[in-house]
XYZ file of C-alpha atoms in Angstrom:
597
model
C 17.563 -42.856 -23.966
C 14.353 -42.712 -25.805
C 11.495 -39.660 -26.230
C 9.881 -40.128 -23.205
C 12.746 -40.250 -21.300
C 14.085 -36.939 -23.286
C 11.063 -34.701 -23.217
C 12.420 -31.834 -22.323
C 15.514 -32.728 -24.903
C 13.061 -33.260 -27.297
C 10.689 -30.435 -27.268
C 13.863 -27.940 -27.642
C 15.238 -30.129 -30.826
C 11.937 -29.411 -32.654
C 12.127 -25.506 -31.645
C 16.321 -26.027 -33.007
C 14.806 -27.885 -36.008
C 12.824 -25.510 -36.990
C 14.491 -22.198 -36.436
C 17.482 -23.118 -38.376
C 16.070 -25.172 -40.832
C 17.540 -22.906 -43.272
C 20.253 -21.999 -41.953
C 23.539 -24.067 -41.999
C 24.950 -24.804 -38.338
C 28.760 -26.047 -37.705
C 27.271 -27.512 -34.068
C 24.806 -30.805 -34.237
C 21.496 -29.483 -33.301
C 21.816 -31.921 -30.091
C 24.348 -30.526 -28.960
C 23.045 -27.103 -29.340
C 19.654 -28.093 -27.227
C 21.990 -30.077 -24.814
C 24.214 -26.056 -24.413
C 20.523 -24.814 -24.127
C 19.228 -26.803 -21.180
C 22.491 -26.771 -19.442
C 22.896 -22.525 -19.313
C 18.962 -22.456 -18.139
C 20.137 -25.649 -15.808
C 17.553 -28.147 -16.668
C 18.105 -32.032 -16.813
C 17.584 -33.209 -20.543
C 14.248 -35.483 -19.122
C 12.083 -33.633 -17.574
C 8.559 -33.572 -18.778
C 8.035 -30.866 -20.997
C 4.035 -30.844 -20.619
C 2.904 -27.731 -18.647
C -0.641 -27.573 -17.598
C -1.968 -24.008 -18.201
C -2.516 -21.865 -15.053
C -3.370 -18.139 -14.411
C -0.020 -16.611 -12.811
C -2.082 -13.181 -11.926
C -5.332 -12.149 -10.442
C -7.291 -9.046 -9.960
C -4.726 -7.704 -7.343
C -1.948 -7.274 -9.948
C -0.968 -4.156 -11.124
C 2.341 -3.176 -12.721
C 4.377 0.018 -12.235
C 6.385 0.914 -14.894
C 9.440 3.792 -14.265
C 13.071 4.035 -14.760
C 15.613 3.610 -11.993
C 16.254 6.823 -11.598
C 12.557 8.412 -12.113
C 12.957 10.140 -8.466
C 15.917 11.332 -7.173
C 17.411 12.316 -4.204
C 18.008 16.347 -4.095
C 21.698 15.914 -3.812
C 21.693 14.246 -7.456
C 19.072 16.181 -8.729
C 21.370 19.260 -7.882
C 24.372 17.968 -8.607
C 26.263 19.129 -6.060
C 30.192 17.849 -6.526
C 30.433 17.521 -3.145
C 27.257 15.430 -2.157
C 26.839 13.648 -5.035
C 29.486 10.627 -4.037
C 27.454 10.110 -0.647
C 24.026 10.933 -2.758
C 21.023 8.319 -2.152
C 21.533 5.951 -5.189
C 18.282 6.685 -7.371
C 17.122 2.626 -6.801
C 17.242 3.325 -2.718
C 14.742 6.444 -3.358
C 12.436 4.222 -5.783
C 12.229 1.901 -3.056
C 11.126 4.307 -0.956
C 8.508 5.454 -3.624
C 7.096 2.738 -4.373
C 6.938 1.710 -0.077
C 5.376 5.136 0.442
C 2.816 5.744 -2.312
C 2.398 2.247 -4.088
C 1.953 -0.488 -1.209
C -1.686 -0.695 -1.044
C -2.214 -0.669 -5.020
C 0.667 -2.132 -7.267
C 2.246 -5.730 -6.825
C 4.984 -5.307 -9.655
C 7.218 -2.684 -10.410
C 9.018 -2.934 -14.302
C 12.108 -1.252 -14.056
C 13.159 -0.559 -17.443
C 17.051 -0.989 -18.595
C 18.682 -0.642 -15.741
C 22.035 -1.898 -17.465
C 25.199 0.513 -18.511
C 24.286 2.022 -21.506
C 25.408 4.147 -24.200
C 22.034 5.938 -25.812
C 18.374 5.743 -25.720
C 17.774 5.560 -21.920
C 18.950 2.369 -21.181
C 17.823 0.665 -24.269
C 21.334 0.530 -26.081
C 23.011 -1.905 -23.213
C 26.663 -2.024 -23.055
C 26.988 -5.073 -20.102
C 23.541 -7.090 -19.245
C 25.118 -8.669 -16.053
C 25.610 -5.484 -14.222
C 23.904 -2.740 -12.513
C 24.404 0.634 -14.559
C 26.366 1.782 -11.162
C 24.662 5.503 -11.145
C 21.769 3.496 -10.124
C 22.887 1.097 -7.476
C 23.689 -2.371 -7.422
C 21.996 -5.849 -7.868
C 21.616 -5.711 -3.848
C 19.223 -2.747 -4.360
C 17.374 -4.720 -6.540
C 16.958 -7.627 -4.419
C 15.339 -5.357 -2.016
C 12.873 -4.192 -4.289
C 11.664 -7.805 -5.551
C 11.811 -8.583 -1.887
C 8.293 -6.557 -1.624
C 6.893 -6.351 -5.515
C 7.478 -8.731 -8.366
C 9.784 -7.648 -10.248
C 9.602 -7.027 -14.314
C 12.971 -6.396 -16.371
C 13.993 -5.797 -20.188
C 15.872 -8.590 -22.206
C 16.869 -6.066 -24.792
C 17.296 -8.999 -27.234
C 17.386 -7.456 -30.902
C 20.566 -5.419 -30.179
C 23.077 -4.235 -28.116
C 25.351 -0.920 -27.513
C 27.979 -0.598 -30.479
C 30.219 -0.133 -26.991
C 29.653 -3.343 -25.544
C 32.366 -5.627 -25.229
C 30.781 -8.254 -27.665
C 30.842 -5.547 -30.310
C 34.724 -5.063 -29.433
C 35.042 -8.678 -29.900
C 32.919 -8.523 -33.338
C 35.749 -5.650 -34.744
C 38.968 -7.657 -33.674
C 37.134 -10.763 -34.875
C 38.179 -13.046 -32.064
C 36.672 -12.995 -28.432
C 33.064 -14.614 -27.581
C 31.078 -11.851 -29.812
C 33.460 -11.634 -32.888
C 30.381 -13.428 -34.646
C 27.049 -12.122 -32.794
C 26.330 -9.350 -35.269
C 24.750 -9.044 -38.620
C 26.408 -7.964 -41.706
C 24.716 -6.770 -44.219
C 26.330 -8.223 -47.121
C 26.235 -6.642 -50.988
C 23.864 -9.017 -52.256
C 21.230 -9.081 -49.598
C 17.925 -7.744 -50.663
C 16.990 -5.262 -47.605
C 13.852 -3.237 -49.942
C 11.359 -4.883 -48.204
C 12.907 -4.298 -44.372
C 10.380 -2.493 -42.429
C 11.707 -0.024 -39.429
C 10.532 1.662 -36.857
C 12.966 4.687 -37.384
C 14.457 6.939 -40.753
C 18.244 6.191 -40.374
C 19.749 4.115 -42.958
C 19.770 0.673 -42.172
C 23.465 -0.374 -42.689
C 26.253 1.188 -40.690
C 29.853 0.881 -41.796
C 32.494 -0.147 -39.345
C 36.029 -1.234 -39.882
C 36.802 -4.981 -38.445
C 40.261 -6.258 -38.636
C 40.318 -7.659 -42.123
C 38.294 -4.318 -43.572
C 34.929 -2.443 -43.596
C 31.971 -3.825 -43.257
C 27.845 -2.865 -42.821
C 26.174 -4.061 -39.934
C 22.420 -4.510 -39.206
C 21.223 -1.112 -37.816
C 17.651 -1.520 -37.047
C 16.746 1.129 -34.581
C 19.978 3.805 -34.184
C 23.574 3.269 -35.041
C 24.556 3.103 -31.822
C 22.581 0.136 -31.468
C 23.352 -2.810 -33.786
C 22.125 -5.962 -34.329
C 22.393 -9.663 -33.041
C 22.386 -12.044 -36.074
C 19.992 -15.222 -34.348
C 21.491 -17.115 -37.273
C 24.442 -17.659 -34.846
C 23.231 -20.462 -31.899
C 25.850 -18.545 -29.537
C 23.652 -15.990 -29.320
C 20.433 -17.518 -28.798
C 22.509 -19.332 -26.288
C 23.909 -16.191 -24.544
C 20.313 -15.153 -24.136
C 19.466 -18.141 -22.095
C 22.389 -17.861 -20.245
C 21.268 -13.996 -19.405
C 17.261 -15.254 -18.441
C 19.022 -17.711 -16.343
C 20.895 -15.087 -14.710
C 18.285 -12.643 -14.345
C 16.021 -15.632 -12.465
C 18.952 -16.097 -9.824
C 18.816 -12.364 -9.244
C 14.981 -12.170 -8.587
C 13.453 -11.248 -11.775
C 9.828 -13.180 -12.404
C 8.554 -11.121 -15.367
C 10.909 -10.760 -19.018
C 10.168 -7.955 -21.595
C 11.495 -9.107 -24.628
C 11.993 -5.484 -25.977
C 11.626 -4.956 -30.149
C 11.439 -8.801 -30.346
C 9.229 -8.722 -33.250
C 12.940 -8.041 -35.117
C 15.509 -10.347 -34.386
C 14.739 -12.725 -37.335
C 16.292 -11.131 -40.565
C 16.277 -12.644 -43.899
C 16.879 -11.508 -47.553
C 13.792 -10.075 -49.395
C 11.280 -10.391 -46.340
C 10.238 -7.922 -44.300
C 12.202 -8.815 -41.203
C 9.329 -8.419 -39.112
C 7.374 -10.752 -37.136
C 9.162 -13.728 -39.296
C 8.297 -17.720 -38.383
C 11.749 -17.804 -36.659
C 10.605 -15.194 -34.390
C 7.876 -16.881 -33.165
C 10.170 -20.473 -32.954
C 12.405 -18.258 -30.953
C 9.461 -16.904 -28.528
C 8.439 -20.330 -27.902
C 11.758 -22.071 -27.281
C 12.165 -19.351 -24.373
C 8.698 -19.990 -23.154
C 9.183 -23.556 -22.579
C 12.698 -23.428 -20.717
C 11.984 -20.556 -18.848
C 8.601 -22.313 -17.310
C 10.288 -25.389 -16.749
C 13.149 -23.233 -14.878
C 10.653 -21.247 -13.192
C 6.737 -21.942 -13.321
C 5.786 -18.826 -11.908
C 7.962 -16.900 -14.261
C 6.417 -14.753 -17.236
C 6.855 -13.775 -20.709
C 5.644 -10.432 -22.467
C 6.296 -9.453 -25.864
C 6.943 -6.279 -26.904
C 5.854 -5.366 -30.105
C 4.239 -2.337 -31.676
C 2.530 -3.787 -34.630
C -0.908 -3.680 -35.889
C -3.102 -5.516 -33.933
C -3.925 -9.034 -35.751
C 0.088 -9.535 -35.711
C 0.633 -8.603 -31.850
C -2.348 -10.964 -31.465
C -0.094 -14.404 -33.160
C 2.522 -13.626 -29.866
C -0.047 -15.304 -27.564
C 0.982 -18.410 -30.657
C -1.308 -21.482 -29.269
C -0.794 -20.392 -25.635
C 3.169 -21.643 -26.238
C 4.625 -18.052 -27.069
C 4.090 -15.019 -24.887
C 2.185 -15.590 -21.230
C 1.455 -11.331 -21.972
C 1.045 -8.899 -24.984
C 1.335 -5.588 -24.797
C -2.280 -4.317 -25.956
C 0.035 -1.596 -28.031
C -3.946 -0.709 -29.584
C -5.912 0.539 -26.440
C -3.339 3.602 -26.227
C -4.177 5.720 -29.684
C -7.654 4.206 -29.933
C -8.814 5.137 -26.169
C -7.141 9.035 -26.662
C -9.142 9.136 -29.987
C -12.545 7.978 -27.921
C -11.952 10.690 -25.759
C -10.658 13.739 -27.563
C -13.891 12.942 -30.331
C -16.333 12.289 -28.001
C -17.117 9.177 -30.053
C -17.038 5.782 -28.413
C -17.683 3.180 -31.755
C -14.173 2.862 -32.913
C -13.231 1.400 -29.760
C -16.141 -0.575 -29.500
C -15.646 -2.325 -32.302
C -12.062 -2.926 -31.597
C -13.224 -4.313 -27.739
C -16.135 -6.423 -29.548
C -13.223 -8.142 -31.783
C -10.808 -8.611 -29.197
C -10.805 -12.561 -28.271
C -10.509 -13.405 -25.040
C -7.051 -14.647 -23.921
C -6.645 -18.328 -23.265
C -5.810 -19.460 -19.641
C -2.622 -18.872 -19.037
C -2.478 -15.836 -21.222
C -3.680 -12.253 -21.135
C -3.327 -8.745 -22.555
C -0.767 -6.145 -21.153
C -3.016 -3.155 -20.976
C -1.450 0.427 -20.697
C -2.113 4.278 -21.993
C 0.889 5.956 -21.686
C 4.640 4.473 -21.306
C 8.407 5.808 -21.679
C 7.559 5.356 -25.174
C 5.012 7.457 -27.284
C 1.674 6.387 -28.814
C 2.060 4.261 -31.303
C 0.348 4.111 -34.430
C 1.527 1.193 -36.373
C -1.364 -0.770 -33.619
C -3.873 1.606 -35.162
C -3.243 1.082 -38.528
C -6.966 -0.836 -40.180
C -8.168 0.554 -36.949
C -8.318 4.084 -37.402
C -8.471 5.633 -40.930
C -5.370 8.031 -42.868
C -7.610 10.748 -41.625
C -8.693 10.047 -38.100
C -4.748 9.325 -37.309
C -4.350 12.903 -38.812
C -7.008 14.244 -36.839
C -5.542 13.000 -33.834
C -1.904 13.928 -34.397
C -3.010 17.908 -34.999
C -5.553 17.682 -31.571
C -2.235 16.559 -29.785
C 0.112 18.420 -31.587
C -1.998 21.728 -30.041
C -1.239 20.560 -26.777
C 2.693 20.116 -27.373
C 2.971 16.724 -28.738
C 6.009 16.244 -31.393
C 5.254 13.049 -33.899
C 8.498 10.822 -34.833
C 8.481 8.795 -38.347
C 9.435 5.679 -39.446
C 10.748 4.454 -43.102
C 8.467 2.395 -44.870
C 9.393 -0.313 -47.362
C 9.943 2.236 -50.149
C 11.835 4.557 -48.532
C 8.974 6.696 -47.952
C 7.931 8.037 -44.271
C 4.775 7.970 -41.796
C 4.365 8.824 -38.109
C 5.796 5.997 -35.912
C 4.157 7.485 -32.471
C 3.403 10.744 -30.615
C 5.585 12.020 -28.031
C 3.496 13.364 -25.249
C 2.589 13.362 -21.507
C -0.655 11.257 -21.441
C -1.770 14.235 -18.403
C -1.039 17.123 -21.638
C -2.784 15.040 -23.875
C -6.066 15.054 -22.541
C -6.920 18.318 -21.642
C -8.447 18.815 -24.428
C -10.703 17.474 -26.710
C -10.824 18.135 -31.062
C -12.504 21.789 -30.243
C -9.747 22.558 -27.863
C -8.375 22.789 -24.089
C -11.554 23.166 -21.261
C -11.711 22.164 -17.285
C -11.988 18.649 -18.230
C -8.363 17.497 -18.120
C -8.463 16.114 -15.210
C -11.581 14.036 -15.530
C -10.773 12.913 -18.494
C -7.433 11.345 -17.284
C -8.958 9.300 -14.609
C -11.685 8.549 -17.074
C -9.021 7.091 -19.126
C -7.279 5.013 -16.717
C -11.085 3.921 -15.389
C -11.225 2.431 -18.497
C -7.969 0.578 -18.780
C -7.895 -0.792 -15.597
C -10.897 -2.070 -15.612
C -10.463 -4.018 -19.528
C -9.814 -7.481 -19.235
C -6.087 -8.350 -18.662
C -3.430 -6.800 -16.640
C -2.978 -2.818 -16.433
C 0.277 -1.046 -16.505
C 0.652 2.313 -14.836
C 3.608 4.602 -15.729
C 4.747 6.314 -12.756
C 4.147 9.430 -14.277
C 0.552 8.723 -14.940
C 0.072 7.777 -11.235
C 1.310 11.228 -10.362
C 0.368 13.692 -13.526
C 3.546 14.498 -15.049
C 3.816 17.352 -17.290
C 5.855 17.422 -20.613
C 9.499 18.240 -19.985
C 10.290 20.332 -22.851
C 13.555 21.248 -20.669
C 14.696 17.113 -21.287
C 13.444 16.759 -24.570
C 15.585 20.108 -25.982
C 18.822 18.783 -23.555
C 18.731 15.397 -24.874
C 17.423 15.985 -28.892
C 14.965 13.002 -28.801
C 11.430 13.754 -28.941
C 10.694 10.491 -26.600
C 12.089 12.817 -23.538
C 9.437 14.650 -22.922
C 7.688 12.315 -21.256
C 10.432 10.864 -19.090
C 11.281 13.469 -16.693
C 13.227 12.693 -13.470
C 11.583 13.984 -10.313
C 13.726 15.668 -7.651
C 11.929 13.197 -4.664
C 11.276 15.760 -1.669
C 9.499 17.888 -4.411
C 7.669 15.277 -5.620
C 6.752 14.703 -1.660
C 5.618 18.403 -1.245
C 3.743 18.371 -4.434
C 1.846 15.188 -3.100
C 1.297 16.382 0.188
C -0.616 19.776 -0.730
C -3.843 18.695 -1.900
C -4.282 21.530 -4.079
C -1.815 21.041 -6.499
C -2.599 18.569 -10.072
C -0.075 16.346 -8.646
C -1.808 15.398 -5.443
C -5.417 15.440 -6.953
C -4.289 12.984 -9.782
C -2.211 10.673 -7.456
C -5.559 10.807 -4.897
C -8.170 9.483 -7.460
C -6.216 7.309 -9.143
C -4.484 5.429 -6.067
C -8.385 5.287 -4.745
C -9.295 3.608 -8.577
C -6.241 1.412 -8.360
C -6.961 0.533 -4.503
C -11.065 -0.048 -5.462
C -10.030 -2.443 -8.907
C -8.056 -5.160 -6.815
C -11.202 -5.866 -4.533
C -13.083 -7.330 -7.256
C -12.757 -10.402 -8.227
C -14.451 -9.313 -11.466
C -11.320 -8.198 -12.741
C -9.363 -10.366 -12.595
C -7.328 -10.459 -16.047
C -9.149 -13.507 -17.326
C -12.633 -12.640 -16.314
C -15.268 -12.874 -18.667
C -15.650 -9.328 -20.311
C -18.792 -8.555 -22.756
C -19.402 -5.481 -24.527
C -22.159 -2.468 -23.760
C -24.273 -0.986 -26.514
C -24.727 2.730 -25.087
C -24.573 4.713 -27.763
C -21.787 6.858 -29.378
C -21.035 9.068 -26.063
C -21.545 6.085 -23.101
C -18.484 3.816 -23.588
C -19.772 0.571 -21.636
C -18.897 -3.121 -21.052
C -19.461 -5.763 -18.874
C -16.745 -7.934 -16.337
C -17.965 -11.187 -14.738
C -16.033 -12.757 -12.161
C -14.259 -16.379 -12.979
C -16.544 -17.822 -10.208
C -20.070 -16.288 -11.625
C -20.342 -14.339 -8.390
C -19.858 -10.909 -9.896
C -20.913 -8.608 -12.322
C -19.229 -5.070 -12.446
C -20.880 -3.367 -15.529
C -17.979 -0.632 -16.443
C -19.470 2.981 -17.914
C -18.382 6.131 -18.832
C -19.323 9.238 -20.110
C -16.653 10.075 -23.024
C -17.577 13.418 -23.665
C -17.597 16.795 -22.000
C -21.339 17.133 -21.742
C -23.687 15.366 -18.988
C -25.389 12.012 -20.641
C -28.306 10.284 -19.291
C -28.144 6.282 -18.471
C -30.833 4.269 -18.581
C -30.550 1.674 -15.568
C -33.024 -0.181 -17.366
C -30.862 -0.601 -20.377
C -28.044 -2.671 -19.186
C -30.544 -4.889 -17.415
C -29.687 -5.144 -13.973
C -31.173 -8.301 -11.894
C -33.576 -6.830 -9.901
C -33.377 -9.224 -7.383
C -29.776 -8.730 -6.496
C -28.269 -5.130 -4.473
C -26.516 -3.067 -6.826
C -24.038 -0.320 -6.065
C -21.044 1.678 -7.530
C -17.546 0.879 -6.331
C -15.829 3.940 -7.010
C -18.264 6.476 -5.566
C -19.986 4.080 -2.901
C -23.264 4.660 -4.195
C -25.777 2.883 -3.688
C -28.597 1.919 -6.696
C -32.290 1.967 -4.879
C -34.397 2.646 -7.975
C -32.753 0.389 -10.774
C -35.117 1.432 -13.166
C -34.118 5.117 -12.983
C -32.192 7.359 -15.090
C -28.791 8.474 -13.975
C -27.117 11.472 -15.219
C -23.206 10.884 -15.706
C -21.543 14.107 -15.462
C -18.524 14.931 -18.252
C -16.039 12.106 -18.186
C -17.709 10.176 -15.036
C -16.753 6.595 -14.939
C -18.788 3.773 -12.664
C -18.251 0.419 -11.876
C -21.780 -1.013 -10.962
C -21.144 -4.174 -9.273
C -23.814 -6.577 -7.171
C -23.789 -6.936 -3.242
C -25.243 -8.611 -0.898
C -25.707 -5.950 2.331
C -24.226 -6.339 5.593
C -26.302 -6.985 8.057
């Protein structure tokens, strides 16, 4: 058969080609891309050519929560006698997200949801089952029958309990060569990590010790890409995940699964191969499927996982998070400014992942050029005051740095540099008025929508700083908190269900609208959205600081010929040359209308 006829064939030869051109293979590469197509079930000659289309609009927002973020009472309790018949935690998110999420979110990332051995999820020991303390796949079905659903292909390393790792000790079995050694002679100096433990872990295999790669815990070792089986195995999983009802992949800590001798491991050329071979058999399995990297790096190398619109359909905007808390806790808009006014608008087909607060902490590797040694200082003390604990990572010389803060985004802003005030609440919203309004698609963490606190309790139970801000919710108390309007809980979930609800109606914002940046000042934070079609313009301003500020109407040069109003108070703008005073942390959304009649 010739090219033409072997498109497909061919495309996934040149991504073979070049991911192991330095690496010796026992397999012809043919036969590897033939394995390839046949685990994602694809014929060898189909066309490989995709035309780029927008898989999103302005009606898609993501939740992001664990499995078991509510509970039923009987787990929650942990009665020995209920808990056998107990709700399974994925039934009770169901019935979250149906009661409180309908009218405002369209996915729902659940995050590991696999058996796992450490690090909430994130250290899988099986990827084709349901952890069973959860539920099953059926409960899963359920959910994507109503919301799009987002999972984690936790792709850089697996459990040291899962069965492959077994196989890897008695050195026979499918996964007695998936894992990387770290051999005597390899030059690891340069390896940059995202944590402080050493990097090789001995184990004992059948024919004697050895290291193996260790890049986040040792409980979690690594997959050595080298081998095709495992690049294979991964297909096999996407594959399975797509039969199962899963549109949207997470490759989580992708950015490491490339390791070679005197680099950096990090963000290598292989990576990138890697990110694109999935890209184009998972599109051509699935053309409403998506990709989103995950990978909390400074900025200008998260940027090279959109590649040339072949690599990620998503990046995480890991940025925005550190660099919007600093806005707000200084009272000083330019950093971000700048950042926004740099930011290129994603291609067609791609866009930005945009999101404040996740099970994760605040990164700071993505404000690193962006913020300066003593701004990240600055920011780490504010948030320290307000119960924040900061986790480090190793740096090529063995040397330390923060990695991220550990907070609840609701404790971290209520407060600004001079301390805690009445503002907290404002200033959240304000925050999340701001994200969801940035061009691209915004991710809420359930406990944003609802104004979780920091769970010290977790956090001292488990002995990982990351805890405090993943607290599990006993469900009926979550329901009375909700229902009595007087309590944080119910005030944050009000306002920012009614921003969430208000953002899909415009067409404005949708992720690849046209966004332009606002020159206000250093305390009005400001930009522009136009819709794809030219029919509207939502200019997006805030107040960033805890003071009133004045805005000029006349400075962001409204048409006068066209109806202006603001979307999230229903406001309506009769003098357009006036001055309007935004009160501490008000955000508007002036958009044009054309008045009913």
């Amino acid at each position: 058969m010739d090219v033409y006829t072997q498109t497909l064939l061919h495309r996934v030869m040149q991504h073979l080609k070049f991911i192991y051109s330095e690496v010796e293979v026992s397999t012809p590469l043919s036969v590897i891309a033939q394995t390839v197509l046949k685990a994602m079930r694809l014929a060898p000659d189909l066309d490989a050519e995709k035309t780029a289309h927008a898989l999103w609009s302005e009606q898609d927002v993501v939740l992001v929560t664990y499995g078991d973020s509510v509970l039923s009472e009987a787990l929650v309790e942990g009665d020995a006698e209920t808990v056998g018949q107990a709700e399974k935690p994925l039934v009770t998110l169901k019935k979250f997200l149906d009661d409180y999420t309908k009218d405002c979110v369209s996915t729902v990332h659940i995050l590991p949801f696999f058996p796992y051995s450490s690090d909430d999820g994130f250290s899988v020991m099986n990827y084709s089952e349901i952890n069973q303390s959860l539920g099953d796949w059926s409960h899963l079905t359920d959910i994507a029958d109503t919301h799009r659903l987002m999972a984690d292909v936790v792709i850089n390393h697996c459990s040291i309990r899962c069965v492959w790792f077994e196989d890897f000790l008695r050195e026979e079995g499918p996964g007695h060569n998936f894992f990387r050694i770290v051999g005597a002679e390899e030059d690891v100096s340069q390896v940059i990590r995202p944590r402080t433990n050493a990097l090789a872990y001995e184990v004992e295999r059948a024919s004697g010790p050895v290291n193996v790669w260790c890049t986040f815990s040792h409980d979690q070792v690594d997959f050595d890409f080298r081998n095709p089986d495992v690049l294979i195995e991964f297909v096999r999983i996407i594959r399975f995940y797509l039969d199962r009802g899963i549109r949207v992949f997470r490759l989580d800590a992708v950015g490491f699964i490339w390791k070679k001798s005197g680099s950096t491991c990090l963000n290598l050329e292989e990576t990138h191969e890697i990110v694109r071979l999935l890209r184009t058999v998972i599109e051509q399995a699935e053309p409403n499927a998506i990709l989103i990297t995950e990978t909390n790096v400074p900025h200008q190398e998260n940027l090279a996982y959109f590649g040339n619109a072949n690599e990620a359909h998503c990046i995480y905007n890991f940025s925005l998070p550190p660099l919007l808390l600093n806005t707000l806790i200084t009272g000083d808009c330019c950093v971000l400014r700048q950042w926004m006014m740099n930011m290129p608008p994603a291609r067609l087909g791609s866009a930005y992942f945009n999101f404040i607060a996740s099970h994760d902490g605040i990164g700071l590797r993505p404000a690193e050029g962006l913020l300066s040694d003593e701004e990240i200082e600055h920011l780490i003390r504010a948030l320290t005051h307000r119960g924040a604990r900061v986790s480090l990572r190793t740096l090529e010389n063995n040397e330390t740095r923060p990695y991220e803060i550990n907070i609840a985004l609701f404790d971290a802003l209520q407060g600004t540099s001079d301390g805690p005030d009445q503002w907290g609440l404002d200033r959240f919203v304000c925050a999340h008025a701001i994200m969801v309004a940035m061009e691209g698609i915004p991710g809420i963490y359930i406990h944003s929508l609802v104004g979780t606190r920091n769970d010290y309790e977790k956090m001292e139970h488990t002995g990982r700083y990351r805890s405090i801000n993943r607290h599990r919710w006993n469900y009926r108390d979550l329901c009375d908190q909700l229902s009595d309007e007087s309590t944080d809980y119910a005030k944050v979930y009000s306002r920012m269900s009614h921003l969430l609800i208000t953002r899909i109606k415009q067409p404005a914002f949708h992720p690849n609208a046209t966004q332009c940046v606002l020159h206000l000042g250093h305390h009005l934070f400001g930009f522009l959205r136009q819709s794809l079609d030219k029919s509207q313009d939502i200019y997006c301003i805030y107040n960033i600081t805890c003071e009133d500020q004045e805005l000029t109407l006349a400075d962001i040069n409204l048409v006068s010929t066209m109806h202006w109003k603001d979307v999230i108070s229903g406001l309506i703008l009769t003098d357009q040359c006036a001055c309007w005073i935004l009160k501490p942390y008000q955000a508007v959304w002036i958009t044009n209308f054309t008045p009913s009649s």
